[in-house]
Coordinates of C-alpha atoms and ligand atoms in Angstrom, one line a residue:
M538 CA -64.0 128.8 36.8
A539 CA -66.5 126.0 37.7
I540 CA -66.2 122.8 35.9
T541 CA -69.5 121.7 34.3
G542 CA -69.9 118.0 33.6
E543 CA -69.2 117.1 30.0
K544 CA -68.8 114.1 27.9
G545 CA -67.1 114.0 24.5
N546 CA -64.7 112.5 22.0
I547 CA -61.0 113.0 22.0
S548 CA -60.1 114.4 18.7
I549 CA -57.1 113.3 16.7
H550 CA -55.8 115.6 14.1
T551 CA -54.8 113.6 11.1
E552 CA -52.3 116.4 10.0
N553 CA -50.3 115.4 13.0
I554 CA -50.6 111.7 12.6
F555 CA -49.5 111.7 9.0
P556 CA -45.8 112.5 9.5
I557 CA -45.7 109.9 12.3
I558 CA -47.1 107.2 10.0
K559 CA -44.6 108.3 7.4
K560 CA -41.7 108.0 9.7
F561 CA -42.6 105.2 12.0
L562 CA -45.0 102.9 10.4
Y563 CA -42.2 100.7 9.3
S564 CA -38.6 101.2 10.1
D565 CA -37.7 99.7 6.8
H566 CA -38.9 101.9 3.9
E567 CA -38.6 99.2 1.3
I568 CA -41.7 97.6 2.9
F569 CA -43.9 100.0 0.8
L570 CA -43.5 97.6 -2.1
R571 CA -44.5 94.6 -0.1
E572 CA -47.6 96.4 1.1
L573 CA -48.7 97.6 -2.3
V574 CA -48.1 94.3 -4.0
S575 CA -49.9 92.5 -1.2
N576 CA -52.9 94.8 -1.7
A577 CA -52.8 94.0 -5.5
V578 CA -52.6 90.3 -4.7
D579 CA -55.5 90.7 -2.2
A580 CA -57.6 92.5 -4.9
S581 CA -56.9 89.6 -7.3
Q582 CA -57.8 87.0 -4.8
K583 CA -61.0 88.8 -3.9
I584 CA -62.2 88.8 -7.5
K585 CA -61.4 85.1 -7.8
R586 CA -63.4 84.5 -4.7
L587 CA -66.4 86.5 -5.9
S588 CA -66.3 84.6 -9.1
S589 CA -66.2 81.2 -7.4
L590 CA -69.1 82.3 -5.2
G591 CA -71.1 83.3 -8.4
E592 CA -71.1 87.0 -7.3
F593 CA -69.0 88.0 -10.3
N594 CA -69.9 86.5 -13.6
G595 CA -67.5 88.3 -16.0
E596 CA -64.2 87.1 -17.4
L597 CA -61.5 86.7 -14.7
G598 CA -58.8 87.2 -17.3
D599 CA -55.1 87.2 -16.6
L600 CA -54.9 87.7 -12.9
K601 CA -51.4 89.0 -12.5
V602 CA -49.8 91.9 -10.7
T603 CA -47.4 94.0 -12.7
V604 CA -44.8 96.3 -11.2
T605 CA -43.4 98.9 -13.6
L606 CA -40.5 101.3 -13.0
D607 CA -40.2 104.5 -15.0
E608 CA -36.9 106.0 -14.2
A609 CA -37.4 109.1 -16.4
A610 CA -40.9 109.9 -15.0
K611 CA -39.6 108.9 -11.5
T612 CA -42.6 106.6 -10.9
I613 CA -43.2 103.1 -9.7
T614 CA -46.6 101.6 -10.7
V615 CA -48.3 98.6 -9.2
S616 CA -51.1 97.3 -11.4
D617 CA -53.7 94.6 -10.9
Q618 CA -56.8 93.2 -12.6
G619 CA -58.4 92.6 -9.3
I620 CA -61.6 93.8 -7.7
G621 CA -61.1 97.5 -8.2
M622 CA -62.7 100.3 -6.2
T623 CA -65.6 102.7 -6.8
A624 CA -65.2 106.3 -5.8
E625 CA -67.3 105.5 -2.7
E626 CA -65.0 102.6 -1.8
I627 CA -61.9 104.8 -2.1
K628 CA -63.5 107.2 0.3
K629 CA -64.3 104.4 2.7
Y630 CA -61.2 102.3 2.4
I631 CA -58.4 104.7 1.6
N632 CA -59.6 108.0 3.2
Q633 CA -60.3 106.4 6.5
I634 CA -57.0 105.3 7.9
A635 CA -57.0 102.2 9.9
F636 CA -60.4 101.0 8.6
S637 CA -59.2 97.9 7.0
G638 CA -61.2 96.7 3.9
A639 CA -59.5 93.4 4.2
T640 CA -60.9 92.8 7.6
E641 CA -64.3 93.8 6.5
F642 CA -64.1 91.5 3.4
V643 CA -63.0 88.5 5.5
E644 CA -65.7 89.2 8.0
K645 CA -68.4 89.3 5.3
Y646 CA -67.3 86.1 3.5
K647 CA -65.8 84.1 6.3
D648 CA -68.7 81.7 6.6
K649 CA -68.9 81.0 2.9
G650 CA -66.5 78.1 2.3
Q651 CA -62.8 78.2 2.0
D652 CA -60.7 80.9 3.5
A653 CA -60.4 84.1 1.5
Q654 CA -56.6 84.3 1.6
I655 CA -56.4 87.9 2.2
I656 CA -53.2 89.4 3.4
G657 CA -54.1 92.9 4.6
N658 CA -55.1 93.2 8.2
F659 CA -54.4 96.6 9.6
G660 CA -55.7 99.2 7.2
L661 CA -52.4 101.1 7.3
G662 CA -50.4 99.3 4.5
F663 CA -51.5 101.6 1.7
Y664 CA -50.1 104.7 3.5
S665 CA -46.6 103.2 3.6
A666 CA -46.5 104.5 0.0
F667 CA -45.9 107.9 1.5
M668 CA -42.7 106.8 3.1
V669 CA -41.1 107.0 -0.4
A670 CA -43.6 109.0 -2.6
E671 CA -44.3 112.7 -2.6
K672 CA -47.5 112.0 -4.6
V673 CA -49.7 108.9 -4.9
E674 CA -52.3 108.3 -7.6
I675 CA -54.9 105.6 -7.6
I676 CA -56.6 104.9 -10.9
T677 CA -59.2 102.2 -10.5
K678 CA -62.3 100.6 -12.0
S679 CA -64.5 98.4 -9.9
Y680 CA -65.7 94.9 -11.0
Q681 CA -69.2 96.0 -10.4
E682 CA -71.4 96.4 -13.5
G683 CA -71.5 99.9 -14.8
A684 CA -68.9 101.1 -12.3
E685 CA -67.3 104.4 -13.2
P686 CA -63.5 104.5 -13.1
A687 CA -62.1 106.8 -10.5
R688 CA -58.8 108.7 -9.8
W689 CA -57.6 109.6 -6.4
V690 CA -54.6 111.7 -5.7
S691 CA -52.9 112.9 -2.7
E692 CA -49.6 114.6 -2.0
G693 CA -49.1 113.1 1.5
T694 CA -51.1 115.7 3.3
T695 CA -54.6 115.1 4.5
E696 CA -56.0 116.7 1.4
F697 CA -57.0 114.5 -1.5
E698 CA -58.9 114.8 -4.7
I699 CA -61.2 112.3 -6.4
T700 CA -62.2 112.7 -10.1
T701 CA -63.4 110.4 -12.8
A702 CA -60.8 108.6 -14.7
D703 CA -60.2 107.1 -18.1
K704 CA -59.8 103.3 -17.5
Q705 CA -61.3 100.5 -19.6
E706 CA -60.1 97.4 -17.7
R707 CA -61.2 96.2 -14.3
G708 CA -58.5 96.7 -11.6
T709 CA -56.2 99.2 -10.0
D710 CA -53.1 101.1 -10.8
I711 CA -51.2 102.6 -7.9
I712 CA -48.8 105.2 -9.2
L713 CA -46.0 106.4 -6.8
H714 CA -44.2 109.6 -7.7
I715 CA -41.0 108.9 -5.9
A716 CA -39.7 111.7 -3.6
E717 CA -36.3 113.2 -4.0
D718 CA -35.0 111.6 -0.7
S719 CA -36.1 108.1 -1.9
K720 CA -34.5 108.1 -5.3
E721 CA -32.7 104.9 -4.4
F722 CA -35.9 103.0 -5.2
L723 CA -35.8 104.2 -8.8
D724 CA -33.4 101.4 -9.5
K725 CA -34.2 98.2 -11.4
F726 CA -32.0 96.0 -9.3
R727 CA -33.2 97.4 -6.0
I728 CA -36.9 96.8 -7.0
Q729 CA -35.9 93.4 -8.3
S730 CA -34.3 92.5 -5.0
I731 CA -37.2 93.8 -2.8
L732 CA -39.7 91.8 -4.9
N733 CA -37.5 88.7 -4.6
K734 CA -37.2 89.1 -0.9
Y735 CA -40.9 89.6 -0.1
G736 CA -42.7 88.3 -3.1
K737 CA -40.9 85.1 -4.1
F738 CA -43.8 82.9 -3.1
L739 CA -46.9 85.2 -3.5
P740 CA -50.0 83.3 -4.7
V741 CA -50.6 85.5 -7.8
P742 CA -48.0 85.9 -10.5
I743 CA -45.9 89.1 -10.1
E744 CA -44.4 90.5 -13.2
F745 CA -41.5 92.9 -13.2
D746 CA -39.3 93.8 -16.2
G747 CA -41.1 91.3 -18.4
K748 CA -40.6 88.3 -16.1
V749 CA -42.7 86.6 -13.5
I750 CA -40.6 86.7 -10.3
N751 CA -42.6 84.3 -8.1
E752 CA -43.6 80.7 -7.6
T753 CA -47.3 80.9 -6.8
A754 CA -47.7 77.5 -5.2
P755 CA -44.7 77.0 -3.0
L756 CA -44.1 73.5 -1.6
W757 CA -45.4 74.2 1.9
T758 CA -48.9 75.0 0.5
K759 CA -49.1 71.6 -1.1
S760 CA -50.3 68.4 0.5
P761 CA -47.5 66.2 1.9
A762 CA -49.1 63.2 0.2
D763 CA -48.4 64.6 -3.2
L764 CA -44.8 65.3 -2.5
K765 CA -41.6 63.2 -3.0
D766 CA -38.3 63.5 -1.2
E767 CA -36.8 65.2 -4.3
D768 CA -39.4 67.9 -4.1
Y769 CA -38.4 68.7 -0.5
L770 CA -34.7 68.6 -1.4
K771 CA -35.1 70.8 -4.4
F772 CA -37.1 73.4 -2.3
Y773 CA -34.4 73.3 0.3
K774 CA -31.8 74.2 -2.3
E775 CA -34.0 77.0 -3.5
L776 CA -34.1 78.5 0.0
Y777 CA -30.5 77.8 0.9
P778 CA -28.5 77.4 -2.3
M779 CA -25.2 77.2 -0.5
S780 CA -26.2 74.4 2.0
E781 CA -25.6 70.7 2.0
D782 CA -28.7 68.5 1.8
P783 CA -30.6 68.4 5.1
L784 CA -31.0 65.2 7.1
F785 CA -34.8 65.2 7.1
W786 CA -37.8 67.5 7.3
I787 CA -41.1 68.0 8.9
H788 CA -44.1 69.3 6.9
L789 CA -46.3 71.3 9.3
N790 CA -50.0 71.7 8.6
V791 CA -52.3 72.9 11.2
D792 CA -55.7 74.6 10.9
Y793 CA -56.9 74.4 14.4
P794 CA -56.7 76.2 16.9
F795 CA -54.6 78.4 14.7
N796 CA -53.4 78.5 11.1
L797 CA -49.9 77.3 10.3
T798 CA -48.2 75.6 7.5
G799 CA -44.5 75.2 6.8
I800 CA -41.6 72.9 6.3
L801 CA -38.8 72.6 8.9
Y802 CA -35.6 71.1 7.8
F803 CA -32.9 69.5 10.1
P804 CA -29.6 70.6 8.6
K805 CA -26.4 68.7 8.8
V806 CA -24.5 70.5 11.6
K807 CA -20.8 70.9 10.7
N808 CA -19.8 73.3 13.2
E809 CA -21.5 75.8 15.5
L810 CA -20.5 78.9 13.7
H811 CA -22.5 77.6 10.8
L812 CA -25.7 77.3 12.8
H813 CA -27.5 80.6 12.8
K814 CA -26.5 81.6 9.3
D815 CA -29.3 80.1 7.3
K816 CA -32.4 81.0 9.2
I817 CA -36.0 80.0 9.2
Q818 CA -38.2 82.3 7.2
L819 CA -41.5 83.6 8.4
Y820 CA -44.3 84.2 6.0
S821 CA -47.9 85.4 6.3
R822 CA -50.1 84.1 3.5
Q823 CA -47.0 83.6 1.4
V824 CA -45.7 87.1 1.9
F825 CA -42.2 87.1 3.4
I826 CA -42.2 88.8 6.8
T827 CA -38.9 88.2 8.4
D828 CA -36.2 85.7 9.2
E829 CA -36.1 86.9 12.8
V830 CA -38.3 84.2 14.2
K831 CA -37.2 84.4 17.8
D832 CA -40.3 83.9 20.1
V833 CA -42.3 82.3 17.3
V834 CA -40.1 79.3 17.1
P835 CA -38.9 77.6 20.3
E836 CA -35.3 78.6 21.1
F837 CA -33.8 75.2 20.5
L838 CA -35.4 74.9 17.1
M839 CA -33.9 78.1 15.9
L840 CA -31.1 75.9 14.7
L841 CA -33.5 74.4 12.1
H842 CA -34.0 75.7 8.6
G843 CA -37.1 76.2 6.5
V844 CA -40.3 78.2 6.3
I845 CA -43.3 78.9 8.6
D846 CA -46.4 80.5 7.2
S847 CA -49.1 81.7 9.6
P848 CA -51.6 84.5 9.2
D849 CA -52.2 84.2 13.0
I850 CA -48.9 85.7 14.0
P851 CA -49.2 89.5 14.7
L852 CA -46.6 91.0 12.4
N853 CA -46.4 94.7 12.9
V854 CA -45.9 94.7 16.6
S855 CA -43.0 94.9 18.9
R856 CA -41.0 91.9 20.2
S857 CA -42.2 92.2 23.7
F858 CA -45.8 92.0 22.5
L859 CA -45.0 89.0 20.4
Q860 CA -43.7 87.2 23.5
A861 CA -46.9 87.7 25.4
D862 CA -49.1 86.8 22.5
A863 CA -51.3 83.8 23.2
N864 CA -51.2 82.6 19.6
V865 CA -47.4 82.8 19.4
K866 CA -47.2 80.7 22.6
K867 CA -49.6 78.1 21.1
I868 CA -47.6 78.0 17.9
N869 CA -44.4 77.6 19.9
T870 CA -45.8 74.7 21.8
H871 CA -47.3 73.1 18.8
I872 CA -44.1 73.2 16.8
T873 CA -42.2 71.6 19.7
K874 CA -44.8 68.9 19.9
K875 CA -44.7 68.3 16.1
V876 CA -40.9 68.1 16.1
G877 CA -41.0 65.7 19.0
D878 CA -43.6 63.4 17.3
K879 CA -41.7 63.4 14.0
L880 CA -38.4 62.4 15.8
H881 CA -40.2 59.7 17.7
E882 CA -41.7 58.4 14.5
L883 CA -38.4 58.3 12.8
F884 CA -36.9 56.5 15.7
K885 CA -39.7 53.9 15.7
N886 CA -39.8 53.3 12.0
D887 CA -36.1 53.3 11.2
R888 CA -33.9 52.9 14.3
K889 CA -30.8 52.2 12.2
G890 CA -31.3 55.4 10.1
F891 CA -32.0 57.3 13.3
E892 CA -28.7 56.1 14.9
D893 CA -26.8 57.0 11.8
K894 CA -28.1 60.6 12.0
F895 CA -27.8 60.9 15.7
D896 CA -24.4 62.5 15.7
H897 CA -26.1 65.5 13.9
I898 CA -29.6 65.5 15.4
G899 CA -28.4 64.6 18.9
L900 CA -27.4 68.3 19.2
F901 CA -31.0 69.5 18.6
I902 CA -32.5 66.8 20.8
K903 CA -30.2 67.5 23.7
Y904 CA -30.5 71.2 23.4
G905 CA -34.3 70.8 23.5
M906 CA -34.2 68.5 26.5
I907 CA -32.0 70.9 28.4
T908 CA -34.1 73.9 27.8
D909 CA -37.6 72.6 27.6
D910 CA -39.2 70.3 30.1
K911 CA -42.1 69.3 27.8
F912 CA -39.7 68.4 25.1
Y913 CA -37.6 66.4 27.6
D914 CA -40.7 64.3 28.4
K915 CA -41.2 63.5 24.8
A916 CA -37.5 63.0 23.9
K917 CA -36.6 60.8 26.8
D918 CA -38.0 57.8 24.9
F919 CA -35.9 58.3 21.8
C920 CA -32.9 60.3 22.8
L921 CA -29.9 58.0 22.5
L922 CA -26.8 57.4 24.6
K923 CA -23.6 56.2 22.8
N924 CA -21.0 54.2 24.5
T925 CA -17.2 54.0 23.7
E926 CA -17.9 51.0 21.6
G927 CA -20.2 53.0 19.4
Q928 CA -23.4 51.2 20.5
F929 CA -26.6 53.2 21.0
F930 CA -29.1 52.9 23.8
T931 CA -32.2 54.7 24.9
F932 CA -32.2 55.7 28.5
N933 CA -34.2 52.7 29.5
E934 CA -32.2 50.3 27.5
Y935 CA -29.0 51.7 29.0
R936 CA -30.3 51.3 32.5
E937 CA -31.1 47.7 31.8
H938 CA -27.7 47.2 30.2
V939 CA -25.7 48.4 33.2
Q940 CA -27.9 47.9 36.1
A941 CA -26.7 44.5 37.2
N942 CA -23.1 45.4 37.3
Q943 CA -23.2 49.2 38.0
T944 CA -25.5 49.5 41.0
D945 CA -23.9 50.8 44.2
K946 CA -24.5 50.0 47.8
D947 CA -27.2 52.7 48.0
D948 CA -29.1 51.1 45.1
S949 CA -28.2 53.9 42.7
V950 CA -27.1 53.1 39.2
T951 CA -24.0 54.8 38.1
F952 CA -23.6 55.8 34.4
L953 CA -19.9 56.2 33.7
Y954 CA -18.9 58.6 30.9
T955 CA -15.8 60.0 29.3
N956 CA -15.6 63.4 27.7
D957 CA -12.3 62.7 26.1
P958 CA -11.7 59.0 25.3
G959 CA -8.1 59.7 24.2
K960 CA -7.0 61.4 27.4
Q961 CA -9.0 59.2 29.7
D962 CA -8.1 56.0 28.0
R963 CA -6.3 54.4 31.1
Y964 CA -9.4 55.0 33.2
I965 CA -11.7 53.6 30.5
Q966 CA -9.5 50.5 30.3
S967 CA -9.7 50.1 34.1
A968 CA -13.5 50.3 34.0
K969 CA -13.6 47.7 31.2
K970 CA -11.6 45.3 33.3
R971 CA -14.6 45.5 35.7
V972 CA -16.9 45.0 32.7
Y973 CA -18.3 48.5 33.3
D974 CA -19.7 50.3 30.3
V975 CA -18.5 53.8 29.5
L976 CA -20.6 56.4 27.7
K977 CA -19.1 58.8 25.3
L978 CA -20.4 62.3 26.2
D979 CA -17.9 64.6 24.5
G980 CA -20.2 67.1 22.7
V981 CA -20.4 70.8 23.3
L982 CA -23.7 70.5 25.2
D983 CA -22.9 67.4 27.1
S984 CA -21.9 68.9 30.4
H985 CA -25.4 70.5 30.6
F986 CA -27.0 67.4 29.2
I987 CA -25.4 65.4 32.1
S988 CA -26.8 67.7 34.7
A989 CA -30.3 67.5 33.0
L990 CA -30.1 63.7 33.1
E991 CA -29.1 63.7 36.8
R992 CA -32.0 66.0 37.6
K993 CA -34.5 63.8 35.7
L994 CA -33.4 60.2 36.0
E995 CA -34.2 58.6 39.3
K996 CA -31.6 56.8 41.4
T997 CA -28.9 57.5 38.8
N998 CA -25.5 59.1 39.2
L999 CA -23.3 60.2 36.3
K1000 CA -19.6 60.0 37.0
R1001 CA -16.7 60.8 34.7
V1002 CA -14.6 57.7 34.5
D1003 CA -11.6 59.3 36.0
A1004 CA -13.5 60.8 39.0
D1005 CA -12.3 58.2 41.5
T1006 CA -10.4 55.0 41.9
I1007 CA -12.1 52.1 40.3
D1008 CA -13.7 50.6 43.4
K1009 CA -15.0 54.0 44.7
L1010 CA -16.3 55.0 41.4
I1011 CA -19.1 52.6 41.9
D1012 CA -19.0 52.0 45.6
K1013 CA -20.5 48.6 46.2
G1014 CA -19.6 48.5 49.8
I1015 CA -17.0 45.8 49.4
I1016 CA -14.0 46.3 51.5
N1017 CA -10.8 45.1 49.8
E1018 CA -8.5 43.3 52.1
S1019 CA -5.2 45.1 52.4
V1020 CA -1.8 43.3 52.7
L1021 CA -0.5 46.1 54.8
S1022 CA -0.9 46.7 58.5
E1023 CA -2.3 49.9 59.9
D1024 CA 1.2 51.0 61.0
E1025 CA 2.6 50.4 57.5
K1026 CA -0.3 52.4 56.0
K1027 CA 0.3 55.3 58.4
S1028 CA 4.0 55.3 57.7
L1029 CA 3.4 55.3 53.9
K1030 CA 1.0 58.1 54.0
E1031 CA 3.4 60.2 56.1
T1032 CA 6.4 59.7 53.8
F1033 CA 4.3 60.5 50.7
E1034 CA 3.0 63.6 52.4
A1035 CA 6.4 64.7 53.4
T1036 CA 8.0 64.0 50.0
L1037 CA 5.3 65.5 47.8
N1038 CA 4.8 68.4 50.2
N1039 CA 1.6 69.7 48.6
K1040 CA -1.3 70.8 50.8
N1041 CA -3.8 70.5 47.9
L1042 CA -3.4 66.7 47.8
N1043 CA -5.6 64.5 49.9
I1044 CA -3.4 61.4 50.3
A1045 CA -4.7 58.0 51.4
V1046 CA -3.6 54.4 51.2
E1047 CA -6.2 52.3 49.5
S1048 CA -6.5 48.6 48.5
L1049 CA -6.7 48.8 44.7
P1050 CA -6.5 46.0 42.3
V1051 CA -2.9 44.6 41.8
D1052 CA -2.9 45.7 38.2
E1053 CA -3.9 49.3 38.9
L1054 CA -1.2 51.9 39.0
P1055 CA 0.9 52.3 42.2
V1056 CA -0.5 55.8 42.6
V1057 CA -3.8 57.1 41.2
I1058 CA -4.7 60.7 41.2
T1059 CA -8.4 61.8 40.8
L1060 CA -10.4 64.9 41.0
P1061 CA -13.8 64.2 42.6
E1062 CA -16.8 64.7 40.3
F1063 CA -18.3 67.4 42.4
M1064 CA -15.1 69.3 42.7
R1065 CA -14.5 69.1 38.9
R1066 CA -18.0 70.4 38.2
M1067 CA -17.5 73.3 40.6
K1068 CA -14.3 74.2 39.0
E1069 CA -15.9 74.0 35.6
M1070 CA -18.8 76.2 36.8
S1071 CA -16.5 78.9 38.1
A1072 CA -14.4 78.7 34.9
N1073 CA -17.6 79.4 33.0
G1074 CA -18.1 82.6 34.8
G1075 CA -21.0 81.4 37.0
M1076 CA -20.7 80.7 40.8
A1077 CA -17.9 83.2 41.5
M1078 CA -17.8 82.1 45.1
F1079 CA -16.1 78.9 44.1
G1080 CA -13.5 80.7 42.1
E1081 CA -11.3 81.1 45.1
M1082 CA -11.8 77.6 46.4
P1083 CA -8.6 75.6 46.2
V1084 CA -9.0 72.4 44.2
T1085 CA -8.1 69.3 46.2
Y1086 CA -7.1 66.2 44.3
N1087 CA -7.3 62.7 45.8
V1088 CA -4.1 60.7 45.7
A1089 CA -4.6 57.0 46.3
I1090 CA -1.6 54.9 47.2
N1091 CA -2.2 51.4 46.0
A1092 CA -1.4 49.2 49.0
N1093 CA -1.5 46.1 46.8
H1094 CA 1.1 47.3 44.3
S1095 CA 4.6 45.8 44.4
L1096 CA 6.2 49.1 43.9
I1097 CA 4.5 50.5 47.0
N1098 CA 5.8 47.6 48.9
R1099 CA 9.3 48.3 47.7
I1100 CA 8.9 52.0 48.8
L1101 CA 7.8 50.9 52.2
K1102 CA 10.8 48.6 52.6
E1103 CA 13.4 51.0 51.1
Q1104 CA 16.1 52.1 53.5
D1105 CA 18.0 54.5 51.2
E1106 CA 16.3 57.8 51.6
T1107 CA 17.4 59.1 48.2
E1108 CA 16.1 56.0 46.4
K1109 CA 12.8 56.2 48.4
T1110 CA 12.2 59.8 47.3
R1111 CA 13.0 58.9 43.7
L1112 CA 10.5 56.0 43.7
I1113 CA 7.8 58.2 45.4
R1114 CA 8.3 60.9 42.8
Q1115 CA 8.4 58.5 40.0
S1116 CA 5.1 56.8 41.0
Y1117 CA 3.4 60.1 41.6
D1118 CA 4.5 61.5 38.3
L1119 CA 3.1 58.4 36.5
A1120 CA -0.2 59.1 38.2
L1121 CA 0.0 62.7 37.0
L1122 CA 1.0 61.6 33.5
S1123 CA -2.0 59.3 33.3
Q1124 CA -4.3 62.3 34.0
N1125 CA -2.4 64.6 31.5
M1126 CA -1.4 66.7 34.5
L1127 CA 2.3 66.4 34.2
S1128 CA 3.9 69.5 32.6
G1129 CA 6.7 72.0 32.8
A1130 CA 9.7 71.5 35.1
E1131 CA 8.0 68.4 36.7
L1132 CA 7.7 66.8 33.3
T1133 CA 11.4 67.5 32.5
A1134 CA 12.4 66.1 35.8
F1135 CA 10.4 63.0 35.1
I1136 CA 12.0 62.5 31.7
H1137 CA 15.5 62.8 33.2
R1138 CA 14.7 60.5 36.1
T1139 CA 13.3 57.9 33.7
L1140 CA 16.3 58.2 31.4
D1141 CA 18.6 57.6 34.4
L1142 CA 16.9 54.2 34.8
T1143 CA 18.4 53.1 31.5
K1144 CA 21.9 54.0 32.5
Ligands
ADP2495 P1 -55.3 96.5 4.5 O1 -54.6 95.9 3.3 O2 -54.7 96.1 5.7 O3 -56.7 96.4 4.5 P2 -54.3 98.9 3.3 O4 -54.0 100.2 3.8 O5 -53.2 98.2 2.7 O6 -55.0 98.0 4.4 O7 -55.5 99.0 2.3 C1 -56.7 99.5 2.7 C2 -57.9 99.1 1.8 O8 -57.8 99.7 0.5 C3 -57.8 97.6 1.4 O9 -58.4 96.8 2.4 C4 -58.7 97.6 0.2 O10 -60.0 97.6 0.5 C5 -58.3 98.8 -0.5 N1 -57.3 98.6 -1.5 C6 -56.0 98.9 -1.4 N2 -55.3 98.6 -2.5 C7 -56.2 98.1 -3.4 C8 -56.2 97.5 -4.7 N3 -55.1 97.4 -5.4 N4 -57.3 97.1 -5.2 C9 -58.5 97.1 -4.5 N5 -58.6 97.6 -3.3 C10 -57.5 98.1 -2.7
MG2496 MG1 -52.7 96.0 2.7

C-alpha cells in the first residue's frame, strides 16, 4: 500500500488517561484534601482580589473554607464562599483536564498590582478527588451578577452531567462520595491530621469540626521589622515543640529573580544523631508541600530548621528534574549567600556572641566550607580557629599570631593542631616550650576541614603536634650541635635496632632538647593521613602499606649517654626497652604484654 502524505493530531483517549491519573497523579492519596482545600483558598483569594480591583462590588462576607465529614453519608465536603463557577466555567476549567484556570487568572491579572496569591498551577489538582471518591459533585454559584447556580457530577469516568442547582450563596461545595477502598478517610482524626499537615498556615481560615485549624498569617509572611525575638522563638516552638531554643535565625525575603520567603533557624547541635530529625519544611504559598528539601536547600544547610516558601519551586515533578531546574539552582545559591551574609554580620556586630556560639555553628560553617567553594570564599573571613587556650582567631589573625615563630626554612607557616589534647598533652607541652601555638581541631569534621584549609591557604602546612620531633615539626633549618661523635651515633642506632628488632621502625639519632624524652616516637603526618584514609574505606591501595614509625634517639639526653657507656648487656637492654616503652607510653601506644612487661620492669626499679 502506498503511503500518502498526511498531517494530523495525535489523539489521546481520556478513558485511558483517567485511571492513570487516579493511580499515579500523586503517590500519596491524602493529597486530595490539600488540592481541594487549596482550590477553595484560591477561589476565596480570587474574590478578594476582584473586590479590591473594583470588579466585584458585593459583600465579601465571611471568607472561610469549611471541611465537613459525614461518616453516615460517606461524604467529605469542601465549601468556600469564593468566586464560584458558572456552568460555562465548569466546562472550561473542570472538563478540560490540564487547562489550569489558576494560570489563566494569574496571566490575566498579573499586571494589576500585587500578586494574586494563587496556589493552583497545573490544572490537575481537582481530579485528585477521584483517587479517593467514586463520585464527585460540584455545586457552585458564580459571583457574577445573575449567575445561575450549577451542579456537576461525575463518577470518575469521562462522562459528566451538568444541571442547574439550588444554591443561594456565592461559592462552591465540592462533595466527595468516598469509595469503598478509601474508607480510611472517613475518620475525623485522619482528616484533622491531614489538614494540620498541609493547611496549618493557609492564608484563609479553614474550619473543621467547628474549629479553625490554621494560622492565616504565619511569621514568615510578615515583615522582619515588625517582629521581635520572642516571636521567632515562639514560632520555632510551634514548628518543633520538642526542640531546645535555636541559636539564631535568618528571615529570608526575596522577590527577584524568584519568589522566596522563609525563616531558617540554626539549632543547638547536641549530637549528630539529632541532626536530621527536625527538618526544614517546604511550602508553596503557605501550603505545606514536603519536608524533603534535598536539592532545594544546599546540602550543608539541611542541618538547619525552619520553613521555606516559594511558588517558584516546581512541586509535582521528580527529583532528577528538580536538580536540573534553573530556579532551584538559583534558590540554592541565594540561600547559601544569605546564610553567609548573616553569619558575617553576626560576626562583625557581636564578635563575643559569635565566639560563644561557635562550638555549635562551627559545624555548619565548616561543613559548608568543605563542600561548597563559594561558601568557603565567604566564610574564610569569619570562620574561627580555636587554640588549646580557648582563644579564637580568624584565619588571617591566626597567621599573624604565629607567623613570626612558626615559619619554616621554606617560608611556609605551620599551623600545629591537636585532635586530642588529653592524649597529646606531652607534645602540646613540648610545643609550648618553644612558644608555639596549638589549635584544637577535635571535631567530627575537622580532619576534612584540615584538608580544605591546606588546599586553600597559601604557604601553610597543618601538622598534628605529635607528627614529628619538636625541631622537625617546624623545620627552621637550624642544625643542633650533637654531643656525640658519628661513631657513637652509629653504634647507638645499631644497638637500638638490634634490641628493638622491629622492621617497621625507622630509627635515627637526633639532637633534641635536653628536656625532651630520651626516645621520641612519631608517625609522620602524611603516613597518618594515609592510614586514616584507608581506615575510612577510601584508597584501598594504601591498606596494605605497612606503617613506619619514626623513632628518634635523643643524643642530648643523659639516659642515652648512659646506654652508650653501659658495659653490662642485660642492663643495656633493660634501659633501651625502658626508654622505648616510655616513648610508646607518651603516644598511648603501649598495651598488652609490652605494657605488662613495662610495669614489672618499672616495679623492679623500686626494689
Ligand atoms: P489548578 O488549581 O491547578 O488550576 P485544579 O484541577 O485544581 O487546577 O482546578 C482547575 C480549575 O477549576 C481551577 O483553576 C479553577 O478555575 C476551578 N476550580 C476548582 N475548584 C474551584 C473552587 N472551589 N471554586 C472556584 N473554582 C474552582
Ligand atoms: Mg488546584
